[in-house]
C-alpha cells in the first residue's frame, strides 16, 4: 500500500492527534497520506510540519457532510488550496450548523431521559459531532456501546437524529473546484437504502471512493466500473478513526503511487 487517504484526527472524531496519525502512517510503512477530518482542515497546521519531519507525502484532504435530496452523503475533497477563503467559509458554516444541531440532538435525548449538557462534550478541536455525543452517552452509562448509541438514537432517521442546516452537494463541489480541488463521492457502499444514487452520479464529481475500510474488493467492482464509464478517478482509504472504530486499521486500504500522484497534482 502506497497511501491511505481517508483518515480522521482529533480535529474531528479521530482519537489520534494529527502528528500521532502522521507518525503512525510512517511506522506502518506508508509513503503517502491524507487526513480527511469532517468539515475542518485544522489538522494540517500540525500535520504538515510532522509529515515533513518524517518524510511522508501529505496530500490535502477533507470530508464534507452534505445533503442530497434529503439524504445524507459524505464528499471527500482533495488537493484544494488549503488557504482558500471559500473552503474556510464552508467550514465555518459547518461549525455553526454543528453547534445548532448538537443542541437539537441533546434536546431530543432529554426527551428520552438522557441527560447530557453541551459543555460536557469534549474531544474535538475543530468539528464536534455525533461520535462525541455517543462517547459521552457510553461514559455516562446510557448505552453499552457507541454502536448502540447510533442504532437506537443518533443514526440517520433515528429518534434523536437532527440534520441541522442543509449544505448541498452542488455548493460543496463548486467550492472545492473554485479552490482548485477535486470532489469525490465517499464510501458509496454506505449510502442509505433508497438514496437517489443515479442522480448523484450525474453531478460533476472528479472521482469516487471505490476501496473502503474493511469492505472486500468485491464491494468495489460496481464503483470501479462506474468510475471507468465516467472517466472519474478512483480512490481508497481506511476511514481510520482510532479507538472510536477499533476494528479499522490505518493503512488497511488505500491507493497506489500512480493514483496518489493523479489525485494530488499540487503536491510539490
Ligand atoms: P457527524 O459528523 O456528527 O454527522 O457524525 C458522522 C460520523 O459518525 C461518521 O463519520 C462516523 O465516524 C460516525 N458514525 C456514523 N454512523 C455510525 C454508526 N452506525 N456507528 C458508529 N459510528 C457511526
Ligand atoms: Zn467520522
Ligand atoms: Fe464518512
Ligand atoms: Fe470518514
Coordinates of C-alpha atoms and ligand atoms in Angstrom, one line a residue:
X1 CA 0.0 0.0 0.0
X2 CA 1.4 3.4 -1.0
X3 CA -1.0 5.8 0.6
X4 CA -4.1 5.8 2.9
X5 CA -6.0 8.9 2.0
X6 CA -9.1 8.7 4.3
X7 CA -8.3 9.1 8.0
X8 CA -9.6 11.2 10.9
X9 CA -7.7 13.0 13.7
X10 CA -8.6 14.7 17.0
X11 CA -9.5 17.8 14.9
X12 CA -12.8 15.8 14.3
X13 CA -13.8 12.4 15.6
X14 CA -10.5 10.5 15.5
X15 CA -8.6 9.6 18.6
X16 CA -5.1 10.4 17.5
X17 CA -3.6 13.9 17.1
X18 CA -2.6 14.9 13.6
X19 CA 1.1 14.4 14.4
X20 CA 0.5 11.0 16.0
X21 CA -1.5 10.0 13.0
X22 CA 1.3 11.0 10.6
X23 CA 3.9 9.2 12.7
X24 CA 1.7 6.0 12.8
X25 CA 1.3 6.2 9.0
X26 CA 5.1 6.3 8.7
X27 CA 5.6 3.4 11.1
X28 CA 3.1 1.4 9.0
X29 CA 5.3 1.9 6.0
X30 CA 3.1 4.3 4.1
X31 CA 4.8 6.8 1.7
X32 CA 1.7 9.0 1.1
X33 CA -1.1 10.1 3.3
X34 CA -4.1 12.4 3.7
X35 CA -6.2 13.4 6.7
X36 CA -9.9 13.9 5.9
X37 CA -11.5 15.3 9.0
X38 CA -15.2 16.1 9.0
X39 CA -15.7 19.7 7.8
X40 CA -12.4 21.0 9.1
X41 CA -8.8 21.4 7.8
X42 CA -7.5 22.3 11.3
X43 CA -5.3 19.2 11.4
X44 CA -3.0 20.5 8.7
X45 CA -1.4 23.1 11.0
X46 CA 0.2 20.3 12.9
X47 CA 0.3 17.6 10.3
X48 CA 2.3 19.5 7.6
X49 CA 5.4 20.0 9.8
X50 CA 5.0 16.5 11.2
X51 CA 4.9 14.9 7.8
X52 CA 7.9 17.0 6.6
X53 CA 9.9 15.8 9.6
X54 CA 9.4 12.1 8.8
X55 CA 9.4 12.4 5.0
X56 CA 5.8 11.4 4.4
X57 CA 4.0 12.9 1.3
X58 CA 0.9 14.6 2.7
X59 CA -1.9 15.5 0.3
X60 CA -4.6 18.0 1.5
X61 CA -8.0 16.4 2.2
X62 CA -11.3 16.9 4.0
X63 CA -14.6 15.0 4.3
X64 CA -17.6 17.3 3.9
X65 CA -21.1 16.4 5.3
X66 CA -23.7 17.1 2.6
X67 CA -27.3 16.6 1.9
X68 CA -28.7 15.4 -1.5
X69 CA -32.5 15.4 -1.8
X70 CA -32.9 15.0 1.9
X71 CA -30.4 12.2 2.2
X72 CA -27.0 12.5 4.0
X73 CA -23.9 11.9 1.9
X74 CA -20.2 12.5 2.5
X75 CA -17.9 14.1 0.0
X76 CA -14.2 13.8 0.0
X77 CA -12.3 16.9 -1.1
X78 CA -8.7 16.5 -2.2
X79 CA -5.8 18.7 -3.4
X80 CA -7.6 22.0 -2.8
X81 CA -5.9 25.2 -1.8
X82 CA -5.7 24.9 2.0
X83 CA -5.9 28.7 2.4
X84 CA -8.9 29.2 0.1
X85 CA -11.4 31.6 1.5
X86 CA -14.3 29.6 0.0
X87 CA -13.2 26.4 1.9
X88 CA -12.8 28.4 5.1
X89 CA -16.2 29.9 4.7
X90 CA -17.8 26.5 4.1
X91 CA -16.0 25.0 7.2
X92 CA -17.3 28.0 9.2
X93 CA -20.9 27.3 8.1
X94 CA -20.5 23.7 9.2
X95 CA -19.3 24.8 12.6
X96 CA -22.4 26.9 13.0
X97 CA -24.5 24.0 11.7
X98 CA -22.9 21.6 14.2
X99 CA -23.4 24.0 17.1
X100 CA -27.2 24.2 16.4
X101 CA -27.5 20.6 15.6
X102 CA -25.7 19.3 18.6
X103 CA -28.1 21.4 20.8
X104 CA -31.1 19.9 19.0
X105 CA -29.8 16.4 19.5
X106 CA -29.2 17.0 23.2
X107 CA -32.8 18.3 23.5
X108 CA -34.2 15.2 21.8
X109 CA -32.0 13.0 24.0
X110 CA -33.5 14.7 27.1
X111 CA -37.0 13.6 25.9
X112 CA -35.6 10.0 26.3
X113 CA -34.3 10.8 29.8
X114 CA -30.8 11.0 28.6
X115 CA -29.2 13.9 30.3
X116 CA -26.2 15.4 28.5
X117 CA -25.0 19.1 28.6
X118 CA -23.3 20.8 25.6
X119 CA -20.3 21.8 27.7
X120 CA -19.8 18.1 28.8
X121 CA -19.0 17.2 25.2
X122 CA -15.2 17.2 24.7
X123 CA -12.6 16.0 22.4
X124 CA -12.6 17.7 19.0
X125 CA -10.7 20.9 18.4
X126 CA -12.3 21.6 15.0
X127 CA -15.5 19.6 14.5
X128 CA -17.8 18.2 17.2
X129 CA -20.4 15.7 16.2
X130 CA -22.4 12.6 17.0
X131 CA -19.5 10.3 17.8
X132 CA -18.5 12.7 20.7
X133 CA -22.1 12.6 21.9
X134 CA -22.1 8.8 21.6
X135 CA -18.9 8.6 23.6
X136 CA -20.4 10.7 26.4
X137 CA -23.6 8.5 26.4
X138 CA -21.4 5.5 26.8
X139 CA -19.3 7.1 29.5
X140 CA -22.4 8.1 31.5
X141 CA -23.8 4.5 31.1
X142 CA -26.9 5.4 28.9
X143 CA -25.7 2.9 26.3
X144 CA -23.4 -0.2 26.2
X145 CA -21.5 0.8 23.1
X146 CA -21.1 3.6 20.5
X147 CA -22.9 1.3 18.0
X148 CA -25.9 1.1 20.3
X149 CA -26.0 4.9 20.6
X150 CA -26.2 5.2 16.8
X151 CA -28.5 2.3 16.3
X152 CA -31.0 3.5 18.9
X153 CA -30.7 7.3 18.9
X154 CA -28.2 9.1 16.7
X155 CA -28.2 7.3 13.4
X156 CA -29.9 9.0 10.3
X157 CA -33.6 8.8 10.8
X158 CA -33.5 7.5 14.4
X159 CA -35.4 9.1 17.3
X160 CA -32.8 11.7 18.3
X161 CA -31.3 12.4 14.9
X162 CA -31.1 16.0 13.7
X163 CA -29.6 17.0 10.4
X164 CA -29.1 20.8 11.0
X165 CA -28.8 23.3 8.2
X166 CA -28.5 21.8 4.8
X167 CA -25.3 22.2 2.9
X168 CA -25.8 20.8 -0.6
X169 CA -23.7 18.6 -2.8
X170 CA -23.8 21.3 -5.6
X171 CA -22.3 24.1 -3.4
X172 CA -19.7 21.8 -1.9
X173 CA -18.4 20.6 -5.3
X174 CA -18.4 24.1 -6.6
X175 CA -16.4 25.4 -3.5
X176 CA -13.9 22.6 -4.0
X177 CA -13.5 23.3 -7.7
X178 CA -13.1 27.1 -7.0
X179 CA -10.3 26.1 -4.6
X180 CA -8.6 24.1 -7.4
X181 CA -9.5 20.9 -5.6
X182 CA -11.2 17.6 -6.5
X183 CA -14.6 16.3 -5.3
X184 CA -15.1 12.5 -4.7
X185 CA -18.2 10.6 -3.5
X186 CA -17.1 9.0 -0.2
X187 CA -17.9 5.3 0.6
X188 CA -20.9 4.9 -1.9
X189 CA -21.4 1.4 -0.3
X190 CA -22.8 3.2 2.8
X191 CA -25.4 5.3 1.1
X192 CA -28.8 4.8 2.8
X193 CA -31.4 2.5 1.3
X194 CA -33.4 4.4 -1.3
X195 CA -30.7 7.0 -1.9
X196 CA -31.1 8.5 -5.4
X197 CA -27.7 7.3 -6.5
X198 CA -28.3 7.7 -10.2
X199 CA -29.0 11.4 -9.8
X200 CA -25.9 11.8 -7.6
X201 CA -23.8 10.2 -10.3
X202 CA -24.9 12.9 -12.7
X203 CA -23.1 15.6 -10.5
X204 CA -19.8 17.0 -11.7
X205 CA -17.6 14.8 -9.4
X206 CA -13.9 14.1 -10.2
X207 CA -13.8 10.7 -8.6
X208 CA -15.4 8.1 -6.4
X209 CA -14.0 6.2 -3.4
X210 CA -14.1 2.6 -4.5
X211 CA -11.9 0.8 -1.9
X212 CA -13.2 1.5 1.6
X213 CA -12.4 0.4 5.2
X214 CA -12.9 -3.3 5.8
X215 CA -15.0 -3.9 2.8
X216 CA -14.0 -6.6 0.3
X217 CA -12.6 -5.9 -3.2
X218 CA -15.9 -7.4 -4.4
X219 CA -17.8 -4.4 -3.0
X220 CA -15.6 -2.1 -5.1
X221 CA -16.3 -3.7 -8.5
X222 CA -19.6 -1.8 -9.2
X223 CA -18.0 1.6 -8.3
X224 CA -14.8 0.8 -10.3
X225 CA -17.0 0.2 -13.4
X226 CA -18.9 3.4 -12.9
X227 CA -15.6 5.3 -12.5
X228 CA -14.3 3.8 -15.7
X229 CA -17.5 4.7 -17.5
X230 CA -17.4 8.3 -16.3
X231 CA -13.7 8.7 -16.6
X232 CA -13.5 9.5 -12.9
X233 CA -10.6 8.9 -10.6
X234 CA -10.9 6.0 -8.1
X235 CA -9.8 6.5 -4.5
X236 CA -9.5 4.4 -1.4
X237 CA -8.8 4.6 2.3
X238 CA -9.3 3.0 5.6
X239 CA -11.5 5.7 7.3
X240 CA -9.3 5.2 10.3
X241 CA -10.7 6.8 13.5
X242 CA -8.6 5.2 16.2
X243 CA -10.4 3.9 19.3
X244 CA -13.9 5.0 18.0
X245 CA -13.7 2.3 15.3
X246 CA -11.2 -0.1 16.8
X247 CA -11.7 -2.7 14.1
X248 CA -10.3 -0.4 11.4
X249 CA -6.5 -0.4 11.0
X250 CA -4.6 2.5 9.5
X251 CA -3.3 1.6 6.0
X252 CA -5.7 -1.3 5.6
X253 CA -7.0 0.3 2.4
X254 CA -5.6 2.9 0.1
X255 CA -4.2 3.9 -3.3
X256 CA -1.1 3.2 -5.4
X257 CA 1.6 5.8 -6.0
X258 CA 0.2 6.4 -9.5
X259 CA -3.2 7.2 -8.3
X260 CA -1.9 9.3 -5.4
X261 CA 0.0 11.4 -7.9
X262 CA -3.1 11.8 -10.1
X263 CA -5.2 13.0 -7.2
X264 CA -2.6 15.2 -5.6
X265 CA -1.4 17.2 -8.6
X266 CA -0.5 20.2 -6.5
X267 CA 1.9 18.3 -4.2
X268 CA 5.4 19.6 -4.6
Ligands
LIG1 P1 -21.5 13.5 12.2 O1 -20.3 14.2 11.6 O2 -21.8 14.2 13.5 O3 -22.6 13.5 11.3 O4 -21.1 12.0 12.5 C1 -20.7 11.2 11.5 C2 -19.7 10.2 12.0 O5 -20.3 9.3 12.9 C3 -19.2 9.2 10.9 O6 -18.2 9.6 10.2 C4 -18.8 8.0 11.8 O7 -17.5 8.3 12.3 C5 -19.8 8.0 12.9 N1 -20.9 7.1 12.7 C6 -21.9 7.2 11.8 N2 -22.8 6.2 11.9 C7 -22.2 5.3 12.8 C8 -22.6 4.1 13.4 N3 -23.8 3.5 13.0 N4 -21.8 3.5 14.3 C9 -20.7 4.1 14.7 N5 -20.3 5.3 14.2 C10 -21.0 5.9 13.3
LIG2 ZN1 -16.1 10.2 11.5
LIG3 FE1 -17.8 9.3 6.0
LIG4 FE1 -14.5 9.4 7.2

